[in-house]
Coordinates of C-alpha atoms in Angstrom, one line a residue:
M1 CA 0.0 0.0 0.0
T2 CA 1.5 3.4 -1.1
T3 CA 1.8 6.0 1.7
P4 CA 0.1 9.2 0.8
S5 CA 2.4 12.2 0.1
L6 CA 2.0 15.9 -0.4
N7 CA 4.7 17.8 -2.5
G8 CA 7.1 14.8 -2.0
T9 CA 6.5 14.6 1.7
E10 CA 5.0 11.4 3.1
L11 CA 1.9 11.8 5.2
S12 CA 1.3 9.6 8.2
S13 CA -1.7 7.2 7.8
S14 CA -2.0 6.3 11.4
V15 CA -5.1 7.3 13.3
P16 CA -4.3 9.7 16.2
P17 CA -5.0 8.3 19.7
D18 CA -8.5 8.6 21.1
T19 CA -7.3 11.0 23.7
F20 CA -6.1 13.3 20.9
L21 CA -9.5 13.2 19.2
R22 CA -11.2 14.0 22.5
D23 CA -8.9 16.5 24.2
S24 CA -6.8 18.2 21.5
E25 CA -7.9 21.5 20.1
R26 CA -5.8 21.2 17.0
V27 CA -7.6 20.6 13.7
P28 CA -6.6 17.2 12.2
S29 CA -4.2 17.4 9.2
C30 CA -5.3 16.3 5.8
A31 CA -3.6 12.9 6.2
E32 CA -5.1 12.4 9.7
H33 CA -8.6 13.3 8.3
I34 CA -8.2 10.7 5.6
A35 CA -7.0 8.1 8.1
I36 CA -9.9 8.8 10.5
R37 CA -12.5 8.5 7.8
S38 CA -11.1 5.2 6.6
S39 CA -11.3 3.8 10.2
L40 CA -15.0 4.6 10.6
I41 CA -16.3 1.4 8.9
P42 CA -14.2 -1.0 11.1
A43 CA -15.2 0.9 14.2
R44 CA -18.8 0.6 13.3
L45 CA -18.5 -3.1 12.6
K46 CA -16.8 -3.7 15.9
L47 CA -19.6 -1.7 17.7
H48 CA -22.2 -3.7 15.9
E49 CA -20.5 -7.0 17.0
L50 CA -20.4 -5.7 20.6
D51 CA -24.1 -4.8 20.4
L52 CA -24.9 -8.3 19.2
A53 CA -22.9 -9.8 22.0
L54 CA -24.5 -7.5 24.5
K55 CA -27.9 -8.4 23.3
A56 CA -27.1 -12.1 23.5
A57 CA -25.7 -11.6 27.0
K58 CA -28.8 -9.7 28.0
K59 CA -31.0 -12.4 26.7
V60 CA -29.1 -15.0 28.6
R61 CA -29.3 -12.8 31.7
D62 CA -33.1 -12.3 31.2
D63 CA -33.6 -16.0 30.7
A64 CA -31.6 -16.7 33.9
A65 CA -33.6 -14.1 35.8
A66 CA -36.9 -15.6 34.5
A67 CA -35.8 -19.1 35.5
L68 CA -34.8 -17.8 38.9
Q69 CA -38.2 -16.1 39.3
D70 CA -40.0 -19.2 38.2
R71 CA -38.1 -21.2 40.9
E72 CA -38.9 -18.6 43.5
S73 CA -42.5 -18.5 42.5
A74 CA -42.8 -22.3 42.5
I75 CA -41.9 -22.3 46.2
A76 CA -43.8 -19.1 47.2
P77 CA -46.4 -19.5 49.9
V78 CA -49.2 -18.2 47.7
R79 CA -48.6 -21.1 45.3
S80 CA -49.5 -23.5 48.0
L81 CA -53.0 -22.0 48.3
P82 CA -55.5 -24.3 46.5
P83 CA -57.9 -22.7 44.0
E84 CA -60.8 -22.8 46.5
I85 CA -58.9 -20.5 48.9
L86 CA -58.0 -18.1 46.0
E87 CA -61.7 -18.0 45.0
V88 CA -62.7 -16.9 48.5
I89 CA -60.0 -14.2 48.4
F90 CA -61.1 -13.0 45.0
R91 CA -64.7 -12.9 46.0
F92 CA -63.9 -10.7 48.9
A93 CA -61.6 -8.4 46.9
C94 CA -64.1 -8.0 44.0
R95 CA -67.3 -7.7 46.1
K96 CA -68.0 -4.2 44.7
I97 CA -70.3 -3.7 41.8
Y98 CA -68.6 -3.7 38.4
H99 CA -68.9 -0.4 36.7
I100 CA -68.7 0.4 32.9
G101 CA -68.8 3.8 31.3
Y102 CA -67.7 5.8 34.3
K103 CA -64.6 8.0 34.6
E104 CA -63.2 5.8 37.3
P105 CA -60.2 3.3 37.5
L106 CA -60.9 -0.2 36.3
P107 CA -62.4 -2.5 38.8
F108 CA -60.1 -4.7 40.9
H109 CA -60.9 -7.7 38.7
W110 CA -58.3 -6.4 36.2
T111 CA -55.6 -6.1 38.8
I112 CA -56.0 -9.8 39.5
I113 CA -56.2 -10.7 35.8
R114 CA -52.8 -9.2 35.2
V115 CA -50.9 -11.1 38.0
C116 CA -50.5 -14.5 36.3
R117 CA -52.1 -17.0 34.0
R118 CA -53.3 -19.1 37.0
W119 CA -55.1 -16.1 38.7
R120 CA -56.5 -15.0 35.4
R121 CA -58.0 -18.5 34.7
I122 CA -59.5 -18.7 38.2
I123 CA -61.2 -15.3 38.2
I124 CA -62.5 -15.7 34.7
N125 CA -64.1 -19.0 35.8
L126 CA -66.0 -17.2 38.6
P127 CA -69.0 -15.9 36.8
T128 CA -70.7 -14.5 39.9
L129 CA -67.9 -11.9 40.2
W130 CA -68.9 -10.5 36.8
A131 CA -72.7 -10.6 37.4
R132 CA -73.2 -7.3 39.2
L133 CA -73.1 -4.5 36.6
R134 CA -73.5 -0.8 36.7
V135 CA -73.5 0.6 33.2
R136 CA -73.6 4.3 32.3
L137 CA -74.9 5.2 28.8
S138 CA -74.3 8.7 27.4
Q139 CA -72.6 10.5 24.7
L140 CA -69.3 9.5 26.3
V141 CA -69.7 5.9 25.4
S142 CA -66.7 4.6 23.5
L143 CA -65.8 1.5 21.4
L144 CA -63.7 0.4 24.4
D145 CA -66.8 0.5 26.6
L146 CA -68.7 -1.7 24.1
Q147 CA -65.9 -4.3 24.1
H148 CA -65.6 -4.1 27.8
L149 CA -69.4 -4.8 28.3
R150 CA -69.2 -7.8 25.8
F151 CA -66.2 -9.2 27.8
V152 CA -67.9 -8.9 31.2
I153 CA -71.2 -10.5 30.0
K154 CA -69.2 -13.3 28.4
C155 CA -67.3 -13.9 31.7
S156 CA -70.6 -13.9 33.7
K157 CA -71.6 -17.1 31.7
D158 CA -74.9 -18.4 33.0
A159 CA -74.9 -16.5 36.4
P160 CA -78.0 -14.4 37.3
L161 CA -77.3 -10.8 36.6
H162 CA -77.9 -7.8 38.8
V163 CA -78.0 -4.8 36.4
L164 CA -78.1 -1.1 37.0
C165 CA -78.3 0.9 33.8
Y166 CA -78.4 4.7 33.8
G167 CA -78.5 6.7 30.6
V168 CA -79.2 10.2 29.5
L169 CA -79.0 11.3 25.9
K170 CA -78.8 14.9 24.8
T171 CA -82.1 16.5 23.9
D172 CA -81.0 18.4 20.8
L173 CA -81.3 16.4 17.7
D174 CA -77.9 16.9 16.1
S175 CA -76.0 15.8 19.2
Q176 CA -78.4 13.0 19.8
R177 CA -77.8 11.6 16.3
K178 CA -74.0 11.6 16.9
S179 CA -74.1 10.2 20.5
A180 CA -77.1 7.8 20.3
I181 CA -75.5 5.3 18.0
S182 CA -73.0 3.8 20.4
A183 CA -75.2 4.3 23.5
V184 CA -78.1 2.5 21.9
E185 CA -75.9 -0.2 20.7
M186 CA -74.5 -0.7 24.2
C187 CA -78.0 -0.7 25.5
N188 CA -78.9 -3.4 23.0
I189 CA -76.0 -5.5 24.1
L190 CA -77.0 -5.3 27.7
F191 CA -80.7 -5.9 27.0
A192 CA -79.8 -9.0 25.0
S193 CA -78.7 -10.6 28.3
S194 CA -82.1 -10.0 29.8
R195 CA -82.9 -13.8 30.1
R196 CA -80.4 -13.9 33.0
W197 CA -81.6 -10.7 34.8
R198 CA -82.6 -11.3 38.4
H199 CA -82.5 -7.7 39.7
A200 CA -82.7 -4.8 37.2
D201 CA -82.7 -1.0 37.7
I202 CA -83.2 0.7 34.3
R203 CA -83.3 4.5 34.2
L204 CA -83.2 5.9 30.7
S205 CA -84.0 9.4 29.4
N206 CA -84.4 10.5 25.8
F207 CA -83.7 6.9 24.5
P208 CA -85.8 5.5 21.7
L209 CA -88.5 3.3 23.0
N210 CA -87.8 0.4 20.7
V211 CA -84.7 -0.5 22.9
F212 CA -87.2 -2.1 25.3
L213 CA -88.7 -4.5 22.8
P214 CA -86.0 -7.2 23.3
L215 CA -87.2 -7.5 26.9
H216 CA -90.6 -8.9 25.9
H217 CA -90.9 -12.6 26.7
N218 CA -87.2 -12.6 27.8
L219 CA -87.4 -12.1 31.5
P220 CA -87.8 -15.6 32.9
M221 CA -85.5 -15.0 36.0
L222 CA -86.4 -11.4 36.9
E223 CA -87.5 -11.0 40.5
E224 CA -87.1 -7.3 41.2
M225 CA -87.5 -4.4 38.8
H226 CA -86.9 -0.6 39.2
V227 CA -87.7 1.4 36.1
Y228 CA -87.6 5.0 35.1
V229 CA -88.3 6.0 31.5
R230 CA -88.5 9.4 29.9
P231 CA -88.9 9.1 26.2
P232 CA -88.0 12.0 23.8
M233 CA -90.6 14.7 23.7
T234 CA -91.3 14.2 20.0
V235 CA -92.2 10.5 20.4
D236 CA -95.8 9.5 20.1
L237 CA -96.5 6.6 22.5
E238 CA -99.4 5.4 20.4
D239 CA -96.8 4.2 17.9
Y240 CA -95.3 1.9 20.6
P241 CA -98.2 0.1 22.4
E242 CA -96.2 -3.1 22.7
V243 CA -93.6 -1.3 24.8
K244 CA -96.0 -0.9 27.7
R245 CA -96.3 -4.7 27.9
V246 CA -92.7 -5.7 27.9
F247 CA -92.8 -6.6 31.7
E248 CA -96.1 -8.4 31.8
D249 CA -94.6 -11.7 31.0
A250 CA -92.1 -12.1 33.9
P251 CA -93.1 -15.2 35.8
R252 CA -90.9 -14.6 38.9
L253 CA -91.3 -10.8 39.2
T254 CA -92.5 -9.9 42.8
V255 CA -91.0 -6.4 43.5
V256 CA -91.5 -3.4 41.3
T257 CA -90.6 0.3 41.6
V258 CA -91.7 2.9 39.0
Y259 CA -90.3 6.4 39.2
H260 CA -93.3 8.4 38.1
P261 CA -93.2 7.7 34.3
R262 CA -94.9 10.9 33.0
T263 CA -95.7 9.6 29.6
L264 CA -95.4 5.9 29.9
V265 CA -97.1 3.4 32.3
F266 CA -96.0 -0.2 32.1
D267 CA -98.2 -3.3 32.6
F268 CA -96.9 -5.7 35.2
P269 CA -98.0 -9.2 36.3
W270 CA -100.2 -7.8 39.1
M271 CA -101.4 -11.1 40.5
Q272 CA -97.9 -12.2 41.5
L273 CA -96.5 -8.9 42.8
E274 CA -95.7 -8.7 46.5
A275 CA -94.4 -5.1 46.6
F276 CA -95.1 -2.2 44.4
Y277 CA -93.8 1.4 44.8
S278 CA -94.1 4.5 42.8
G279 CA -91.2 6.8 43.6
R280 CA -91.0 10.6 43.3
E281 CA -89.7 12.2 40.2
H282 CA -89.0 15.5 42.0
E283 CA -91.5 17.3 39.8
H284 CA -94.9 18.7 40.5
V285 CA -97.7 16.6 39.1
D286 CA -100.9 18.4 38.1
G287 CA -104.0 18.1 36.0
D288 CA -104.9 15.0 34.1
L289 CA -101.6 13.4 34.7
Y290 CA -102.2 13.4 38.4
A291 CA -105.6 11.8 38.0
S292 CA -104.1 9.1 35.6
H293 CA -101.5 8.3 38.2
C294 CA -104.1 7.8 41.0
A295 CA -106.2 5.7 38.7
Y296 CA -103.1 3.6 37.8
M297 CA -102.4 3.1 41.5
L298 CA -106.0 2.1 42.3
D299 CA -106.0 -0.4 39.5
A300 CA -102.7 -1.9 40.9
I301 CA -104.2 -2.2 44.4
S302 CA -107.4 -3.9 43.1
Q303 CA -105.6 -6.3 40.8
A304 CA -102.6 -7.3 43.0
Q305 CA -104.3 -9.5 45.5
N306 CA -101.0 -10.9 46.8
L307 CA -99.5 -7.5 47.4
Q308 CA -97.9 -7.1 50.8
N309 CA -96.3 -3.6 50.5
F310 CA -97.5 -0.6 48.5
G311 CA -96.2 2.9 48.2
F312 CA -97.2 6.0 46.3
D313 CA -95.0 9.1 46.6
C314 CA -96.4 12.0 44.5
E315 CA -95.2 15.5 44.8
N316 CA -98.5 17.2 44.2
T317 CA -99.2 20.8 45.4
R318 CA -102.8 21.1 44.6
I319 CA -105.7 21.1 47.2
I320 CA -107.9 18.5 45.7
D321 CA -110.9 18.4 47.9
D322 CA -113.1 19.8 45.2
D323 CA -111.6 17.8 42.4
P324 CA -114.0 15.3 40.8
F325 CA -112.3 11.9 40.9
D326 CA -115.0 9.4 40.1
R327 CA -113.6 6.1 41.2
P328 CA -115.2 3.5 43.5
P329 CA -113.3 2.7 46.7
V330 CA -110.8 -0.2 46.5
V331 CA -110.5 -2.9 49.2
N332 CA -107.3 -5.0 49.6
R333 CA -107.2 -7.4 52.5
V334 CA -103.6 -8.4 52.0
I335 CA -101.5 -5.2 52.1
R336 CA -99.6 -4.8 55.3
G337 CA -97.1 -2.1 54.5
L338 CA -98.1 1.3 53.1
I339 CA -96.2 4.4 52.1
L340 CA -98.2 7.5 51.1
N341 CA -98.0 11.2 50.9
E342 CA -101.2 11.7 49.0
S343 CA -104.6 12.3 50.7
K344 CA -107.0 11.7 47.8
L345 CA -105.6 8.2 47.1
M346 CA -105.9 7.4 50.9
D347 CA -109.5 8.4 50.8
L348 CA -110.2 5.7 48.2
I349 CA -108.5 2.7 49.7
T350 CA -109.5 0.3 52.5
L351 CA -106.7 -1.9 53.9
P352 CA -107.9 -4.0 56.9
A353 CA -104.5 -5.7 57.3
A354 CA -102.3 -2.6 57.3
E355 CA -99.9 -2.5 60.2
N356 CA -96.7 -0.8 58.9
M357 CA -97.2 2.7 57.6
T358 CA -95.1 5.6 56.4
L359 CA -96.5 9.1 56.0
R360 CA -94.4 11.5 53.9
F361 CA -95.3 15.1 54.2
L362 CA -93.9 17.6 51.6
D363 CA -90.7 19.3 52.7
Y364 CA -91.8 22.9 52.2
D365 CA -94.4 23.2 55.0
P366 CA -97.6 23.0 53.1
T367 CA -99.9 23.6 56.0
Q368 CA -103.2 23.0 54.2
L369 CA -102.0 19.8 52.6
A370 CA -100.5 18.5 55.9
E371 CA -103.9 19.0 57.6
R372 CA -105.7 17.3 54.7
L373 CA -103.3 14.3 54.9
L374 CA -103.8 13.9 58.7
V375 CA -107.6 14.0 58.3
S376 CA -107.4 11.4 55.5
F377 CA -105.1 9.2 57.7
S378 CA -107.6 9.4 60.6
L379 CA -110.5 8.4 58.3
F380 CA -108.4 5.7 56.7
I381 CA -107.8 4.1 60.2
N382 CA -111.5 4.3 61.1
R383 CA -112.6 2.9 57.7
S384 CA -110.1 0.1 57.5
Q385 CA -110.3 -0.9 61.2
C386 CA -106.6 -1.7 61.0
N387 CA -104.1 -1.9 63.9
I388 CA -101.1 0.2 63.0
T389 CA -98.1 -1.1 64.9
H390 CA -95.2 0.7 63.1
L391 CA -95.5 4.3 62.0
K392 CA -92.8 6.4 60.3
I393 CA -93.4 10.1 59.6
D394 CA -91.1 12.0 57.2
H395 CA -91.0 15.8 57.3
C396 CA -93.1 15.5 60.4
P397 CA -95.3 18.5 61.2
P398 CA -95.6 19.7 64.8
V399 CA -96.5 16.9 67.1
E400 CA -99.5 18.8 68.5
R401 CA -101.3 17.8 65.4
F402 CA -101.1 14.2 66.3
R403 CA -102.8 14.4 69.7
D404 CA -106.2 13.6 68.2
L405 CA -104.7 10.6 66.4
A406 CA -103.3 9.1 69.6
T407 CA -106.5 7.4 70.5
Q408 CA -106.5 5.6 67.2
L409 CA -102.9 4.4 67.6
Q410 CA -103.2 2.6 70.9
G411 CA -101.5 -0.5 69.4
L412 CA -98.5 1.4 68.1
T413 CA -95.3 -0.2 69.1
S414 CA -92.7 1.6 67.0
L415 CA -92.7 5.3 66.1
Q416 CA -90.1 7.1 64.0
L417 CA -90.2 10.9 63.4
L418 CA -87.9 12.7 60.8
I419 CA -88.1 16.4 61.3
Y420 CA -86.2 19.2 59.4
K421 CA -85.5 22.4 61.2
R422 CA -84.1 25.7 59.9
R423 CA -82.9 27.2 63.2
S424 CA -80.7 25.7 65.9
T425 CA -82.9 27.4 68.5
E426 CA -85.8 25.3 67.4
I427 CA -84.2 22.0 68.3
D428 CA -84.5 22.1 72.1
P429 CA -88.2 23.2 72.1
L430 CA -88.9 20.5 69.5
I431 CA -87.4 17.7 71.6
K432 CA -89.4 19.0 74.6
S433 CA -92.7 19.1 72.7
V434 CA -92.2 15.5 71.5
F435 CA -91.5 14.0 74.9
V436 CA -94.2 16.0 76.6
F437 CA -96.6 14.6 74.0
L438 CA -95.4 11.0 74.7
T439 CA -95.4 11.4 78.5
G440 CA -98.7 13.2 79.1
T441 CA -99.5 14.7 82.5
A442 CA -98.9 13.1 85.8
K443 CA -102.4 11.6 86.0
E444 CA -102.7 10.6 82.4
T445 CA -101.8 7.3 80.8
P446 CA -99.1 7.6 78.2
A447 CA -100.3 8.9 74.8
L448 CA -99.1 5.7 73.2
P449 CA -99.2 3.0 75.9
A450 CA -98.0 0.1 73.8
L451 CA -95.0 2.0 72.4
L452 CA -91.7 0.0 72.7
D453 CA -89.4 1.8 70.3
F454 CA -89.2 5.6 69.7
R455 CA -86.8 7.2 67.3
L456 CA -86.4 10.9 66.7
R457 CA -84.2 12.2 63.9
I458 CA -83.6 15.9 63.5
A459 CA -81.9 17.1 60.3
P460 CA -81.0 20.7 59.3
K461 CA -82.4 22.4 56.3
F462 CA -79.9 23.7 53.8
H463 CA -80.0 27.1 52.0
F464 CA -77.7 27.4 49.0
G465 CA -75.3 24.7 50.2
S466 CA -75.0 26.0 53.8
Y467 CA -76.9 26.0 57.1
L468 CA -79.0 29.0 57.7
D469 CA -77.4 29.6 61.1
A470 CA -74.4 28.3 63.0
Q471 CA -75.2 29.0 66.5
V472 CA -74.2 27.0 69.5
F473 CA -77.4 25.4 70.8
T474 CA -78.2 23.9 74.2
L475 CA -80.3 20.9 75.2
T476 CA -81.9 22.0 78.5
S477 CA -85.7 21.7 78.3
G478 CA -85.5 18.8 75.9
L479 CA -83.3 16.8 78.3
D480 CA -85.6 17.7 81.2
A481 CA -88.7 16.5 79.3
M482 CA -86.8 13.3 78.5
L483 CA -85.9 12.9 82.1
V484 CA -89.5 13.4 83.2
M485 CA -90.6 10.6 80.9
V486 CA -87.9 8.3 82.2
N487 CA -88.8 9.0 85.8
K488 CA -92.5 8.4 85.1
H489 CA -91.5 5.2 83.3
C490 CA -89.5 4.0 86.3
S491 CA -92.2 4.8 88.8
G492 CA -94.5 2.4 87.0
S493 CA -97.6 4.6 87.5
P494 CA -99.0 4.6 84.9
P495 CA -97.2 1.7 83.3
F496 CA -94.9 2.3 80.3
K497 CA -93.7 -0.4 77.9
L498 CA -91.0 1.7 76.2
K499 CA -87.7 -0.1 75.8
Q500 CA -85.7 2.1 73.4
I501 CA -85.3 5.9 72.9
N502 CA -83.1 7.1 70.1
V503 CA -82.5 10.8 69.4
H504 CA -80.3 11.6 66.4
I505 CA -79.4 15.2 65.7
E506 CA -77.6 15.7 62.3
T507 CA -76.0 19.1 62.4
E508 CA -72.6 20.7 61.9
Q509 CA -73.4 23.1 64.7
K510 CA -71.9 22.8 68.2
V511 CA -74.0 21.6 71.1
A512 CA -73.4 23.0 74.6
L513 CA -73.9 20.0 76.8
V514 CA -71.5 21.0 79.5
D515 CA -71.7 24.5 80.9
A516 CA -69.2 26.3 83.0
V517 CA -71.4 25.8 86.1
P518 CA -71.2 22.1 87.2
D519 CA -74.7 22.1 88.8
S520 CA -76.4 23.8 85.8
P521 CA -79.8 22.4 84.8
T522 CA -78.2 21.0 81.6
N523 CA -75.5 19.1 83.4
V524 CA -77.9 17.8 86.0
A525 CA -80.3 16.4 83.5
F526 CA -77.6 15.1 81.3
A527 CA -75.8 13.3 84.2
K528 CA -79.1 11.8 85.4
L529 CA -79.9 10.5 82.0
K530 CA -76.4 9.2 81.5
T531 CA -76.3 7.3 84.8
C532 CA -79.9 6.2 84.7
S533 CA -79.7 2.5 85.5
A534 CA -83.0 1.8 87.3
E535 CA -84.5 -1.6 86.6
G536 CA -86.9 -1.4 83.7
A537 CA -85.7 2.0 82.4
P538 CA -85.6 2.3 78.6
R539 CA -82.3 2.3 76.8
I540 CA -81.5 5.9 75.8
E541 CA -79.2 6.8 72.9
L542 CA -78.5 10.4 72.2
R543 CA -76.5 10.8 69.0
I544 CA -75.1 14.1 67.7
R545 CA -73.3 14.3 64.3
N546 CA -73.0 10.5 64.4
V547 CA -71.3 10.6 67.8
I548 CA -73.0 8.7 70.6
I549 CA -73.3 11.1 73.6
I550 CA -75.4 8.7 75.7

């Protein structure tokens, strides 16, 4: 090989040392530049060979690490657990309902699936872990949600399903056309599994009504149904008469809740129902719609001769004494439990077997309606000749209004009052009035002589997200009235049967139970109640903000 020369002078073809290339600031000569360029290819080849060797060594290292991990896993304590024990653990870890379509992390099922093949095989072969679904249908439904739902239904195999489906589509037509495709398709996938539904809670708004058609004659296992349907405003229900009958062929259906369908009323297998409730839609119901709801409820009571529990919660603000409602009275000798907040319907039913009753007054102090409901309740008891043993009153009006009813409730054994108050200063007088009513005067027998369990729950009213006042309130006269009743109970004259007193005050305000003066009336009454251990005294529980004081 000829050595390069320049003007008769030989040029060195050797590559300068690496230290020169890194550290020297001198510009390489022409010969050095040619030599460096000619050495690039061998250097690249050598680097490539080293990369291959390093990759092979890394593979050998990874194989060795995997082999070591396999050996360690083979003798790990968890490997000694039989599949039956792992199934118990998985059932406990995955006991929450499986949700699809929500902006939440994936359920814990997927953490278990990713551990190993053995765990994946075990949990996929536990169909009951995949059988409790909560599905949200909206314009946010994606293709991944569709695939997710198909996978979960497949994993549930033949297990009975507990389904909660909630969906709201946009009301404007353009957005509905864009979002309804995937949501309706997802709804169809879910409804295609209806033959395995055992408990179903379906709440759909602005969905096309034909999504319900696959349910007809496909509910052989359904036992409990909760349904809320609000079809699009442009839909004419006369075009979908078969939708109203989709639930009538459910041979095992016994419990139904309908949340005031304003434009759609379903037919159910009335003869086999044991419980039927109509829940509140949080809207005022007026005019012909109110009358149709009452007529629907009366038909249900008359047809459901095996009905044990019935409830109708209608937020109606009209005084209906003068409203013509031409319906004959309905008698049902089976219903034991009744939930009502509507006086006109109560005037048209007779239930001789009623014993467990809930009265729900409206929460905005409708004095005229409250009085009308109390009158209807009194007439209902006289007409039905029933023995009410359990009574619960929500949004309870002042207890003085119940004095006239006490003579009709002599067999009452359990009384629960839920009262909402705006001012903290009203709490103490309220507790006093309640216990004065229950105790009566010294010579009187108790207002409710058969009462065994009394529960009073006081909750504050909110105003734009906050309490209307934040005062420190005292329990002085209320504790004194409670103490008077306990002393009268312990004296045995007249005899009391009360065994349990529970007072629960739900408030963020502070309560002054301990005053600066040790012998203050508040402290004296509180100490006597707290240490009351006389034989036969009722058990007293005073709970404030979920903290048990007594």
